[in-house]
């Protein structure tokens, strides 16, 4: 039972006569059985009873907080009906307000009244330190405090969410797509190309061909290395099931889960169900449903669900750019966890993922700031596109990322399920709202700042894009984001080289830059090859002196075969046996990537910050796929 | 890995090079020089002395990697290209032995045992044949089979994804090293269920097969594609009479093993089993030793059956000319097995040494059973018999061409010994050259000199000049005069005035 040292000697905070649980039972808000269960959980989780009953949804927040007020014999105020005096609001204290759930309310009879949710030691220490002893407390609900903070500092939070990184570290923000120096450099390249093509067209084309062939060869080499390193058995099982079962719940920290959503009301029940079944003390979860203010449909749907106290709705006011990173930055001001992660609305993380991450952090070097979980798809067999997408992801997350970690190459984080240490994330000004793959950018930024990114053997299952148009939209955003990331971090190549080292720098060049270039070049090669194959023309022979011909043939035969093969291997490792034959169709998938890449390139110039929204919930039978997803979880766990 | 490249291992490697080199010199001193060595040397001359360096000039009817391995030797000043295949084989063989010794050391075996077992491995005629016959691909095959078997055992025991990838890549590489790979690949298919993880085999046997076999099949398909690109026939490497991928197919009537068993498979397997047990009794010892260890037993069964099934299938398709052509792989397979089996006590060590020693005796014995002519010559030379020099006519022509260096048209498929004897291929129009192809477009070619073998000989029968101009050897041609003549070769020279016209053209 809670005993709260208030640190006040003026008699205004009398020691409660009745315990909180008893009060709730007496008031009829909680049954005896629930109290017994809650006390048992309290013992295991080491949390306050109030947090537990709220997390379990046994008591409504209003009932709890009003009872808490009675418990301490203090008034309960509804901040929406009786809003705080704005003049007392101090922006410099925003972080404390949101972390400790405290806010100055009003000055009555010359006595400052401070609204608190939970008179914890930290909250009381802050009140005493900030406002002195002559303070009267009133109680309120945490939702009131959050509402009030949002209401009072909307613009301020928005401004920070949008411009904090750009103002503090403009060189690492994508707000300027190209720097002047980059534009000059590109112009010089372009002019040189035009000039050399005009005067020595054949020689120039041969040299370009040489460069492309060598690039592809190195790219294949890089991928071979990654598959080799990523295929090491010791990489697969970093945190074992025994490690997880050995963890003590009461020692676990508060974990913030950010769930940015936009017009995704339909997936809310699935999402909340997936989060509820996490193997983590519910009361230590701080889930933020991040909704855009203009998305009334989802906001209403979330309200109607009557969610437990662990879920908080954060409404993001409209501002430019309307991107997921901006929304996350905004919500981060209200996060109270020691660690924070992001899940997309349709995500199905493995239930022990948070615990595995905590353990992985404990095992990792001190400077590890982020742990990326693996991503995969629950609707992998829905159609050809989802099969190809799953093949790609299996390779990416099961081979490439663990290998990048092992080789200390910057990891372009996946869109979700990346887990951060909160202080580091805040120190680095979180995500770049102008970058449409803010996660990939952050991965590189972390490495540049001397932090490490790790990978954990836990999977989050998502919904694979099953429609061509939707897929192109999503992929074009990803490629555009990669382009932004590359441009941002290549503003000072030497500085990047120094901060990443040899392996990190070249790894970055090939894994980020190389991926983009690859997609942009492929259509030319496909085109040339098709023309030659269909017409038998000898016109192109002049571009292929013998050494280049051999290199190109090697790339065509060995390189492409290898890429198809590793796609198979990725599926094989995941036990996705039925997907293996689909790998033969990889060249068509690569061509689709190129289409997306050219769209991305076009957008980078014309609409760089536009967030191509991916529509979720396109699976033919979401319920069935959820079940499939859960079964997949079991398969993976078995194999581990 | 760092230990592998230690100074001690370097010294050990050099000692092994000297030992294996000594054995090779012994063979050369007894006039043993295999045709394949000469072919490889001639090929190197052919591609490097041509106007343009084109890899396809090597011909796409042989695996290429052994040739690529020889290329660095070509640039060593003063080294005859004839020595390159021998040196490459010796280096590869010595390197394999060093790696093996390192693994034995890591398993805790003492120096005395390691040296003793190394001696019996090296003394085994099948191992010596592979290294000292100078084919390069036999030596490379030993390495690949060693890696293959190590990996099979790993697949059976650890079942990690790397084992699958490595196994698949070994098979895929094997195809470019040795044409035997096709038969070894096919022989592996029925054996895979013994070593592949049972759960995967139950869940999706097709997937297991795809993941292991796809790279090999892609290698074959790539080769067919290259044949199509450069020769407009994707199956040239399989259909060409000169193709090494067909082994003894085109000379089956001359090969005793194929005369006796060609077109059958069971009998060759059974007979080869006898060969194997006599030449490598240690196989029986190995199976007995690991019989209680399910994983190693399965891997050992695969080791035992794999070359035998390959021989069966290879004989069925008239590829294998002698069981030794596959059984020599047991040498490295057993080396890998010894490095993998649970550590042996003193008695077991003595047992394995005795079994290996018996194998050395048995090996020399089995070499004389239905020998292939090449093996017979090697065997005789090794036992100290001075062989009668062969193909003196080729040598004589080569020497003559060395001093008569006019541009000469020569089909190198039968004339490879001539090229080697000449010392280079500069000014020679070989079958892949544009000049050679252009010459054949006319009823009457205009080339300064044309060398043509006797059509009655084995070489002459398949010579392209003879095929194009059937009476050229016998009658010559208008405007050509005979300038060289012996039983094996004739050289016709374009008359001086015509030569001027020819060059003006």
mmCIF file of C-alpha atoms in Angstrom, chain A residues 274-401:
data_model
loop_
_atom_site.group_PDB
_atom_site.id
_atom_site.type_symbol
_atom_site.label_atom_id
_atom_site.label_comp_id
_atom_site.label_asym_id
_atom_site.label_seq_id
_atom_site.Cartn_x
_atom_site.Cartn_y
_atom_site.Cartn_z
ATOM 1 C CA UNK A 274 -1.378 -6.650 -29.233
ATOM 2 C CA UNK A 275 0.008 -4.182 -26.695
ATOM 3 C CA UNK A 276 -2.047 -5.620 -23.853
ATOM 4 C CA UNK A 277 -0.579 -9.038 -24.377
ATOM 5 C CA UNK A 278 2.988 -7.753 -24.019
ATOM 6 C CA UNK A 279 4.936 -9.683 -21.439
ATOM 7 C CA UNK A 280 5.718 -6.567 -19.403
ATOM 8 C CA UNK A 281 4.143 -5.110 -16.293
ATOM 9 C CA UNK A 282 1.251 -3.210 -17.811
ATOM 10 C CA UNK A 283 1.483 -0.455 -15.268
ATOM 11 C CA UNK A 284 5.022 0.248 -16.459
ATOM 12 C CA UNK A 285 3.840 0.858 -19.972
ATOM 13 C CA UNK A 286 3.366 4.413 -21.118
ATOM 14 C CA UNK A 287 1.583 4.057 -24.434
ATOM 15 C CA UNK A 288 1.039 7.175 -26.506
ATOM 16 C CA UNK A 289 -1.487 6.938 -29.276
ATOM 17 C CA UNK A 290 -0.287 9.800 -31.411
ATOM 18 C CA UNK A 291 -3.139 11.127 -33.495
ATOM 19 C CA UNK A 292 -3.315 14.105 -35.795
ATOM 20 C CA UNK A 293 -5.791 16.688 -34.634
ATOM 21 C CA UNK A 294 -7.591 16.649 -37.969
ATOM 22 C CA UNK A 295 -8.078 12.893 -37.757
ATOM 23 C CA UNK A 296 -11.293 13.047 -35.771
ATOM 24 C CA UNK A 297 -12.365 9.594 -36.856
ATOM 25 C CA UNK A 298 -9.438 7.873 -35.166
ATOM 26 C CA UNK A 299 -9.617 10.160 -32.145
ATOM 27 C CA UNK A 300 -13.263 9.307 -31.644
ATOM 28 C CA UNK A 301 -12.607 5.620 -32.195
ATOM 29 C CA UNK A 302 -9.876 5.694 -29.567
ATOM 30 C CA UNK A 303 -12.148 7.458 -27.105
ATOM 31 C CA UNK A 304 -14.953 5.015 -27.704
ATOM 32 C CA UNK A 305 -12.730 2.082 -26.912
ATOM 33 C CA UNK A 306 -12.544 3.275 -23.283
ATOM 34 C CA UNK A 307 -8.916 2.298 -23.089
ATOM 35 C CA UNK A 308 -7.068 1.502 -19.901
ATOM 36 C CA UNK A 309 -4.890 4.040 -18.178
ATOM 37 C CA UNK A 310 -1.696 2.952 -19.906
ATOM 38 C CA UNK A 311 -3.002 4.408 -23.143
ATOM 39 C CA UNK A 312 -2.831 8.136 -23.630
ATOM 40 C CA UNK A 313 -4.084 9.990 -26.636
ATOM 41 C CA UNK A 314 -1.729 12.674 -27.863
ATOM 42 C CA UNK A 315 -3.312 15.023 -30.376
ATOM 43 C CA UNK A 316 -0.783 16.572 -32.686
ATOM 44 C CA UNK A 317 -1.773 20.033 -33.883
ATOM 45 C CA UNK A 318 -1.491 20.634 -37.618
ATOM 46 C CA UNK A 319 1.770 22.134 -38.797
ATOM 47 C CA UNK A 320 4.190 21.678 -41.627
ATOM 48 C CA UNK A 321 5.597 19.173 -42.346
ATOM 49 C CA UNK A 322 2.919 16.653 -41.534
ATOM 50 C CA UNK A 323 5.201 13.721 -40.969
ATOM 51 C CA UNK A 324 5.448 10.819 -38.613
ATOM 52 C CA UNK A 325 8.739 12.015 -37.072
ATOM 53 C CA UNK A 326 7.217 15.361 -36.264
ATOM 54 C CA UNK A 327 4.310 13.626 -34.530
ATOM 55 C CA UNK A 328 6.710 11.438 -32.596
ATOM 56 C CA UNK A 329 8.840 14.411 -31.587
ATOM 57 C CA UNK A 330 5.700 16.112 -30.357
ATOM 58 C CA UNK A 331 4.603 13.118 -28.332
ATOM 59 C CA UNK A 332 8.059 12.620 -26.913
ATOM 60 C CA UNK A 333 7.486 15.675 -24.719
ATOM 61 C CA UNK A 334 4.916 13.681 -22.803
ATOM 62 C CA UNK A 335 6.873 10.457 -22.574
ATOM 63 C CA UNK A 336 7.787 9.244 -19.129
ATOM 64 C CA UNK A 337 9.674 6.041 -19.897
ATOM 65 C CA UNK A 338 13.313 5.290 -19.361
ATOM 66 C CA UNK A 339 13.164 3.608 -22.727
ATOM 67 C CA UNK A 340 11.024 4.428 -25.690
ATOM 68 C CA UNK A 341 9.996 2.540 -28.767
ATOM 69 C CA UNK A 342 7.770 3.077 -31.791
ATOM 70 C CA UNK A 343 5.213 0.670 -33.132
ATOM 71 C CA UNK A 344 3.046 1.183 -36.145
ATOM 72 C CA UNK A 345 -0.668 0.712 -35.773
ATOM 73 C CA UNK A 346 -0.743 -2.682 -37.436
ATOM 74 C CA UNK A 347 2.271 -4.081 -35.606
ATOM 75 C CA UNK A 348 2.293 -7.356 -33.741
ATOM 76 C CA UNK A 349 5.462 -7.405 -31.649
ATOM 77 C CA UNK A 350 6.561 -10.629 -30.042
ATOM 78 C CA UNK A 351 5.209 -10.484 -26.537
ATOM 79 C CA UNK A 352 8.571 -10.587 -24.771
ATOM 80 C CA UNK A 353 10.182 -7.995 -27.000
ATOM 81 C CA UNK A 354 10.453 -5.239 -24.402
ATOM 82 C CA UNK A 355 12.093 -7.554 -21.907
ATOM 83 C CA UNK A 356 14.468 -8.846 -24.532
ATOM 84 C CA UNK A 357 15.418 -5.309 -25.388
ATOM 85 C CA UNK A 358 16.088 -4.422 -21.745
ATOM 86 C CA UNK A 359 18.296 -7.471 -21.492
ATOM 87 C CA UNK A 360 20.000 -6.669 -24.781
ATOM 88 C CA UNK A 361 20.765 -3.187 -23.515
ATOM 89 C CA UNK A 362 22.249 -4.701 -20.381
ATOM 90 C CA UNK A 363 24.477 -6.968 -22.461
ATOM 91 C CA UNK A 364 25.431 -4.280 -24.951
ATOM 92 C CA UNK A 365 28.253 -1.764 -24.545
ATOM 93 C CA UNK A 366 27.386 1.262 -22.444
ATOM 94 C CA UNK A 367 27.231 3.542 -25.461
ATOM 95 C CA UNK A 368 24.487 1.502 -27.116
ATOM 96 C CA UNK A 369 21.630 3.937 -27.507
ATOM 97 C CA UNK A 370 19.236 1.979 -29.631
ATOM 98 C CA UNK A 371 18.227 -1.614 -30.151
ATOM 99 C CA UNK A 372 16.389 -2.539 -33.312
ATOM 100 C CA UNK A 373 14.035 -5.505 -33.268
ATOM 101 C CA UNK A 374 13.531 -7.533 -36.402
ATOM 102 C CA UNK A 375 10.566 -6.865 -38.613
ATOM 103 C CA UNK A 376 8.628 -9.339 -40.641
ATOM 104 C CA UNK A 377 5.158 -9.802 -42.045
ATOM 105 C CA UNK A 378 2.124 -11.716 -40.911
ATOM 106 C CA UNK A 379 0.437 -11.687 -44.322
ATOM 107 C CA UNK A 380 3.462 -12.989 -46.178
ATOM 108 C CA UNK A 381 1.537 -15.403 -48.373
ATOM 109 C CA UNK A 382 -1.320 -13.095 -49.325
ATOM 110 C CA UNK A 383 -0.075 -12.416 -52.843
ATOM 111 C CA UNK A 384 3.077 -12.158 -54.904
ATOM 112 C CA UNK A 385 3.883 -8.700 -53.626
ATOM 113 C CA UNK A 386 3.653 -9.657 -49.974
ATOM 114 C CA UNK A 387 5.802 -12.691 -50.682
ATOM 115 C CA UNK A 388 8.497 -10.564 -52.255
ATOM 116 C CA UNK A 389 8.244 -8.014 -49.485
ATOM 117 C CA UNK A 390 8.649 -10.716 -46.883
ATOM 118 C CA UNK A 391 11.661 -12.149 -48.679
ATOM 119 C CA UNK A 392 13.215 -8.725 -48.694
ATOM 120 C CA UNK A 393 12.515 -8.072 -45.023
ATOM 121 C CA UNK A 394 13.745 -11.481 -43.926
ATOM 122 C CA UNK A 395 17.040 -10.781 -45.593
ATOM 123 C CA UNK A 396 17.213 -7.236 -44.346
ATOM 124 C CA UNK A 397 16.439 -7.818 -40.705
ATOM 125 C CA UNK A 398 17.742 -11.333 -40.211
ATOM 126 C CA UNK A 399 21.024 -10.958 -42.075
ATOM 127 C CA UNK A 400 21.909 -7.418 -43.039
ATOM 128 C CA UNK A 401 21.157 -5.508 -39.860
#
